[in-house]
XYZ file of C-alpha atoms in Angstrom:
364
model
C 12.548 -12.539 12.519
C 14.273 -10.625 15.163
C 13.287 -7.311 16.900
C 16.111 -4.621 17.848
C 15.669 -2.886 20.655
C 12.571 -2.121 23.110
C 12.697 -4.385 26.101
C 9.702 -6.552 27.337
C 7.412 -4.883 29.247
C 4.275 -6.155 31.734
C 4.570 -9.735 31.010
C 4.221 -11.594 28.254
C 4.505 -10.456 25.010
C 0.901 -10.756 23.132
C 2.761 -11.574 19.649
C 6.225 -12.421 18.984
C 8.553 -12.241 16.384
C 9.006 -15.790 14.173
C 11.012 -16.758 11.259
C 7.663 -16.716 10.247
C 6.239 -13.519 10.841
C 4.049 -11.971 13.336
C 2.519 -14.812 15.910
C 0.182 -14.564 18.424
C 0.872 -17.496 21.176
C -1.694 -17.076 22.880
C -5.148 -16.908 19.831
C -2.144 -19.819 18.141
C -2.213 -17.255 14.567
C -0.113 -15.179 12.786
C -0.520 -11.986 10.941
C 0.280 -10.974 7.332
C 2.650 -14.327 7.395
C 5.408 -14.766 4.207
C 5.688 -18.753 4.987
C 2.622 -21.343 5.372
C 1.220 -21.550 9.165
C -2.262 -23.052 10.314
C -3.904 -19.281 10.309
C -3.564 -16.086 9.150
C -5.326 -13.395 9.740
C -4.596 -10.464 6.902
C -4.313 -7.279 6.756
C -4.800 -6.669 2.822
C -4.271 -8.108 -0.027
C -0.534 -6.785 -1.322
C 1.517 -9.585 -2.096
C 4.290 -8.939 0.544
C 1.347 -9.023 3.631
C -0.594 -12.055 2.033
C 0.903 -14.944 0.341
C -0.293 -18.602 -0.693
C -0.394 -21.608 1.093
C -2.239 -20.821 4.805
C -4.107 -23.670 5.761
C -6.999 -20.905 7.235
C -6.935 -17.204 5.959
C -9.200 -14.166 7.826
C -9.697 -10.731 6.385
C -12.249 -8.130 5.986
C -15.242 -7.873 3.609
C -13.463 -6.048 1.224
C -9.922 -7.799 0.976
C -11.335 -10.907 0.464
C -12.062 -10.836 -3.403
C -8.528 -9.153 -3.931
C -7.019 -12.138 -2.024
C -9.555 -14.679 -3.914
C -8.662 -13.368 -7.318
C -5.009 -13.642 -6.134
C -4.851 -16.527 -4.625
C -7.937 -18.752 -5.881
C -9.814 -20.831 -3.866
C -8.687 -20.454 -0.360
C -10.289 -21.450 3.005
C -11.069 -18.082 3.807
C -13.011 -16.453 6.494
C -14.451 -12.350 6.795
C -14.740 -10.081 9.620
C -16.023 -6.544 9.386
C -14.489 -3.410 11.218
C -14.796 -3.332 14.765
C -16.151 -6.573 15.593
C -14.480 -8.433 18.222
C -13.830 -12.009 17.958
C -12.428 -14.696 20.083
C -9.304 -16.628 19.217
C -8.196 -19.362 21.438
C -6.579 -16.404 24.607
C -6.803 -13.643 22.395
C -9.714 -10.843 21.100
C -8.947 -9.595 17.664
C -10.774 -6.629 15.623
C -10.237 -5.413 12.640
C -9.952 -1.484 12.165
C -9.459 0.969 8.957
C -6.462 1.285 7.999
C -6.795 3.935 5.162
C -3.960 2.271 2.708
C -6.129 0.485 -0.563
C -10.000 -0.897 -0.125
C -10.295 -3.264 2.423
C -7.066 -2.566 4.520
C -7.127 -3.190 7.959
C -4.762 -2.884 11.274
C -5.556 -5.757 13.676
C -6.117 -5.316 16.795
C -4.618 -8.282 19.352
C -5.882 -8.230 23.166
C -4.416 -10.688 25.654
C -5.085 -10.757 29.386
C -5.739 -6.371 29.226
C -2.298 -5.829 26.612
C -3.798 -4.210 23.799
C -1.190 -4.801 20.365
C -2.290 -2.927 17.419
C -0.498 -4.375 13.919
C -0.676 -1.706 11.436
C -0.134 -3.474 7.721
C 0.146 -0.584 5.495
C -1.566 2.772 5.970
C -1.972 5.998 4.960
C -4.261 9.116 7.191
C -5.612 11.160 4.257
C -8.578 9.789 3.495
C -9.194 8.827 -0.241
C -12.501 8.501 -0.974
C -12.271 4.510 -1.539
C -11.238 3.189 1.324
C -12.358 3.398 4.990
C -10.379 6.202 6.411
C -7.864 5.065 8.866
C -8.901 5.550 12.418
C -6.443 5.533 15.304
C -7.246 2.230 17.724
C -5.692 2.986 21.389
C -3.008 0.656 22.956
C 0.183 -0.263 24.637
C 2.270 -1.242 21.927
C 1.832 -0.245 18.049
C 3.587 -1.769 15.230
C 3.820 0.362 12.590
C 5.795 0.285 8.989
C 7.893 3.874 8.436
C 8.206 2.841 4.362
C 8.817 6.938 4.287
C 9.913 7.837 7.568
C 12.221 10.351 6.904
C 11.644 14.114 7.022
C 11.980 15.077 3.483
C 8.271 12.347 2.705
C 5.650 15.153 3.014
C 2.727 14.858 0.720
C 0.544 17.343 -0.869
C -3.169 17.153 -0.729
C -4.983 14.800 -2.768
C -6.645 16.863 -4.756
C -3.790 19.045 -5.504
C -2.085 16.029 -6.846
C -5.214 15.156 -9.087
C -5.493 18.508 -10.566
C -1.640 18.537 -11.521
C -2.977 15.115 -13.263
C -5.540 16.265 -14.986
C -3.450 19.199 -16.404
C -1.025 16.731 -17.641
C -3.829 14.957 -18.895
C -5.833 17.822 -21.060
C -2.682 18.853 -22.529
C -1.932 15.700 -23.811
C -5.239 15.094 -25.017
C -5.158 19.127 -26.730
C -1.953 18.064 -28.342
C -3.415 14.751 -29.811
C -1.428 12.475 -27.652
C -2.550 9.280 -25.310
C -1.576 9.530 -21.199
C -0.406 6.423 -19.724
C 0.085 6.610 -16.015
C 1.913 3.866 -14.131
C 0.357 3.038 -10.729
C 0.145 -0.145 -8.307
C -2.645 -2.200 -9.652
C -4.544 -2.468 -6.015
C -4.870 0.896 -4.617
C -3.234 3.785 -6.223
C -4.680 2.330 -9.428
C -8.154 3.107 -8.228
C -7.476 6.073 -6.658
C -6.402 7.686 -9.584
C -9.624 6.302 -11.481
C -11.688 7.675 -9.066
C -10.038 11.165 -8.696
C -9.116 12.137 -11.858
C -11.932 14.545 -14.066
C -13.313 11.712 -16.004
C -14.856 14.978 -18.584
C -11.342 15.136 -20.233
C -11.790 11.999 -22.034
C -12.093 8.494 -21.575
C -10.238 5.704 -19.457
C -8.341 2.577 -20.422
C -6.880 0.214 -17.728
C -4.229 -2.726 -18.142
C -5.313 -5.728 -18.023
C -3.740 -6.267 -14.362
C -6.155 -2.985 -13.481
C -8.663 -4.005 -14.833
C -8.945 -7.390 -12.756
C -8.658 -5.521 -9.919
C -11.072 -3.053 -10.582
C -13.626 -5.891 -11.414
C -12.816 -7.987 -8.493
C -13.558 -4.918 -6.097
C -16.644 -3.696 -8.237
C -18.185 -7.239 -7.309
C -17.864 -6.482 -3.909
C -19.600 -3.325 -3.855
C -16.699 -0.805 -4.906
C -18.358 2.291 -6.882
C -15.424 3.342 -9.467
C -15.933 5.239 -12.896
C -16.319 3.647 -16.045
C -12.887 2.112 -17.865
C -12.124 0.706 -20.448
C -9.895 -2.471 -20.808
C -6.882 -2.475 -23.206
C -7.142 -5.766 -25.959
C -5.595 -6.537 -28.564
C -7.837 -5.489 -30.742
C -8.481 -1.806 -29.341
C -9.027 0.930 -32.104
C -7.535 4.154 -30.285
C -9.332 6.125 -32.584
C -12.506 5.180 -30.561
C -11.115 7.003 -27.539
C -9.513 10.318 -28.436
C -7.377 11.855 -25.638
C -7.402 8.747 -23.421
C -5.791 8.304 -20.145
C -4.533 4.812 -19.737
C -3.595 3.423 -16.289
C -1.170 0.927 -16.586
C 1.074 -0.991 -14.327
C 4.213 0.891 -13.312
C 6.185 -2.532 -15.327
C 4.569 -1.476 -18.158
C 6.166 1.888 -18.759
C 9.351 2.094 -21.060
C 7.915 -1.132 -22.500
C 6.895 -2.713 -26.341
C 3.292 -3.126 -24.528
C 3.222 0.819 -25.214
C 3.645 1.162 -28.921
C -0.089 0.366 -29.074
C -0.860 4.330 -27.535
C 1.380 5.915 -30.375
C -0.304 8.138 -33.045
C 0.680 9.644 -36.082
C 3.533 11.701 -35.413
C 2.583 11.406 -31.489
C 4.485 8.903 -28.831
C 1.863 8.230 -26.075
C 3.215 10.456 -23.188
C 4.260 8.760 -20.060
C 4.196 9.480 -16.123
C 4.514 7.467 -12.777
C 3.270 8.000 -9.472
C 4.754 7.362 -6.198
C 5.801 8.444 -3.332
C 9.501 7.945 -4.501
C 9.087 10.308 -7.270
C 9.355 13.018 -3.994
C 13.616 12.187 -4.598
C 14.958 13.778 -7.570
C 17.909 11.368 -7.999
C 15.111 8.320 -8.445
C 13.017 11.023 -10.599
C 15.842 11.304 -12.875
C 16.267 7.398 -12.984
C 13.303 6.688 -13.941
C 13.508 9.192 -17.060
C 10.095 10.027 -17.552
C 9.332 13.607 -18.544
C 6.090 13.580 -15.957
C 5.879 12.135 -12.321
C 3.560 12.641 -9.601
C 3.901 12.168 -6.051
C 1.346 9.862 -4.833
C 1.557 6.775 -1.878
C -0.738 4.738 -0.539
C 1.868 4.949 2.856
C 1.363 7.899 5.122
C 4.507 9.997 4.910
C 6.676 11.670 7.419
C 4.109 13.914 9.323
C 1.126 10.815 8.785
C 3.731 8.601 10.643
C 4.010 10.818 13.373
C 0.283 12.242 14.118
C -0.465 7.885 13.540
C 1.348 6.606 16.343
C 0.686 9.677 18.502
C -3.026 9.414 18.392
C -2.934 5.251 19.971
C -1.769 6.300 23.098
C 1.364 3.718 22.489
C 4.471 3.663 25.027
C 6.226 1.027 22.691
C 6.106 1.357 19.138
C 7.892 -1.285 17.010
C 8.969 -0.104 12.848
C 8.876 -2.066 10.182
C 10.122 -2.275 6.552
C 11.198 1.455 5.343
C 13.848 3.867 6.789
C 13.646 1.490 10.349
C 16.756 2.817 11.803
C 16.463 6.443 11.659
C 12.822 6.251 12.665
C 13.462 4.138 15.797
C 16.329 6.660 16.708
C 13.279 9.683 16.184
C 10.746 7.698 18.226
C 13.307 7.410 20.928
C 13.981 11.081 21.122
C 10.160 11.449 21.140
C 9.745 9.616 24.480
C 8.763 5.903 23.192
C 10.314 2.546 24.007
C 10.859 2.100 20.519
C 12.355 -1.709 18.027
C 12.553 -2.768 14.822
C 11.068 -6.019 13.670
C 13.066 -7.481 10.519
C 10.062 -8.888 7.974
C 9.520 -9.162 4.451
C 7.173 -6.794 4.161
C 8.148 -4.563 1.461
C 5.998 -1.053 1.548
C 6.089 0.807 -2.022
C 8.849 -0.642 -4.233
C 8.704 -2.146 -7.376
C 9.677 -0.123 -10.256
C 10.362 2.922 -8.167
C 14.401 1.820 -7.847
C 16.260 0.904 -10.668
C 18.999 -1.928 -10.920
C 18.260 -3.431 -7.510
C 19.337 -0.195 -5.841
C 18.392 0.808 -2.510
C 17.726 4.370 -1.232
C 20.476 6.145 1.221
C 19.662 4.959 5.074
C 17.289 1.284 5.486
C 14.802 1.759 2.835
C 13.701 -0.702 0.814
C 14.683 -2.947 -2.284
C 12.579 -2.976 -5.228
C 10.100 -5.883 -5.013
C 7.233 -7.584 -7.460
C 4.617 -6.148 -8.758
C 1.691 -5.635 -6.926
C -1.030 -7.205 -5.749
């Protein structure tokens, strides 16, 4: 992994950039690593940020049974917000991030140089996860997955009630809602938000995993229902069904059609704020939701941690280093594998105009 631009400053670096992925030479750990090292500490539990095989894994409280029910039995290690603890040279902390349950940015202090790794965030808060809270430093790293201007989200609960419109008419004309969503985060979010009173909720089997893995751990989330095999519809007039976003456009749907009445279909994402990947996708609904903050989250973020140098990562890098410089900052971009929102938000492999990113698998 390389980093483009920003010069060292005051000494040492306190983590550098490895083939890797983020390590900390000093505490001898990584962060969010894509190949096997001797410990990792993780920011959440999103495939692209945690992967198999670390000899030693530490997270927060609430990622762990995400990563456990991903990755099975692993030598892992919790440590709540705001508690500092020793690694070999270094003090790490954990600190809200605001992007699914459980998130965190990590904190990284060597010899007084205060490092702040992001993950994945998002500033609105969304009444599941801890909201993210700004941690001071020198030097931020920070993804831009929708750094460009035209990412500005509405409110939260505008976005619900445009849901739950789509959803009552659906249900007044006799017809089943599926929603696609990621299955750690947005899925939730949408559970939680959504006016439960217009009828009852089925979740995907991938959902539904999730959803039980995080109610163990303490997670308060409506009732759902998961989809089987043997599911009589009839049981649960004007359902809305949250599904996987891989599961839209699929044979896995023919299950939601009624007499004379396709289930209707919708997506959320952030990307659904472009028209030209609205008009891929082909769905007749679409909803502009992210679990990333967009354009004016980005900016009020790394304004409010006192940074000088701010490093980008995965999203529209390039352009957003270029704005950070204008700003005033010593600004890089760190190549990783991180991958932000993808999936099925691009079709065919494509990539958006500029340094976004390609599609990638399914989440978690």
């Amino acid at each position: 992994m390389t980093a483009q631009g920003a010069g060292r400053t005051g000494g040492d670096p306190v983590l550098t950039f490895t083939d890797r992925g983020l390590y900390c030479p000093a505490g001898d750990f990584h962060i969010d690593p894509w190949r096997p090292v001797s410990r990792a500490l993780i920011t959440h539990a999103h495939s692209d940020h945690a992967r198999a095989g670390m000899e030693h894994y530490l997270a927060t409280p609430g990622t762990a049974p995400v990563l456990r029910l991903r990755l099975g039995d692993i030598p892992l290690q919790t440590l709540a917000y705001g508690i500092p603890q020793r690694i070999g040279g270094a003090t790490v902390s954990f600190h809200p991030a605001g992007h699914v349950p459980g998130s965190a940015q990590i904190r990284v202090e060597v010899a007084g140089q205060v490092w702040v790794v992001s993950g994945d965030y998002k500033v609105e808060p969304d009444g599941l996860s801890d909201p993210f809270e700004p941690v001071p430093c020198h030097t931020f790293i920070s993804e831009c997955t929708f750094g460009l201007p035209v990412f500005r989200w509405e409110t939260q609960p505008a976005i619900m009630a445009r849901i739950d419109q789509w959803w009552g008419r659906n249900r007044d004309q006799g017809r089943v809602s599926v929603i696609g969503a990621y299955a750690l985060g947005k899925a939730q979010r949408i559970i939680a938000n959504v006016d439960a009173g217009i009828g009852p909720i089925l979740t995907h089997g991938a959902v539904e995993n999730v959803n039980a893995a995080l109610r163990d751990a303490g997670l308060r989330l409506p009732a759902t229902v998961p989809v089987t095999p043997d599911l009589d519809l009839r049981a649960y007039p004007g359902a809305l069904v949250v599904a996987t976003p891989s599961a839209l456009g699929t044979p896995w749907l023919r299950r939601f059609a009624l007499p004379g009445q396709p289930p209707a279909e919708a997506f959320a994402s952030g990307w659904m704020a472009l028209r030209g990947i609205r008009r891929r996708r082909g769905l007749a609904e679409s909803f502009v939701l992210s679990d990333h903050a967009d354009w004016p989250g980005l900016n009020a973020a790394i304004r409010a941690t006192g940074a000088e140098r701010v490093f980008v990562t995965h999203g529209y890098t390039a352009p957003f280093r270029r704005w950070l410089e204008e700003q005033g900052y010593e600004a890089g971009i760190v190549q990783t594998e991180y991958e932000g929102e993808t999936s099925d938000a691009i079709d065919g492999g494509d990539v958006i105009e500029g340094s976004g990113p390609a599609p990638g698998p399914e989440e978690p």
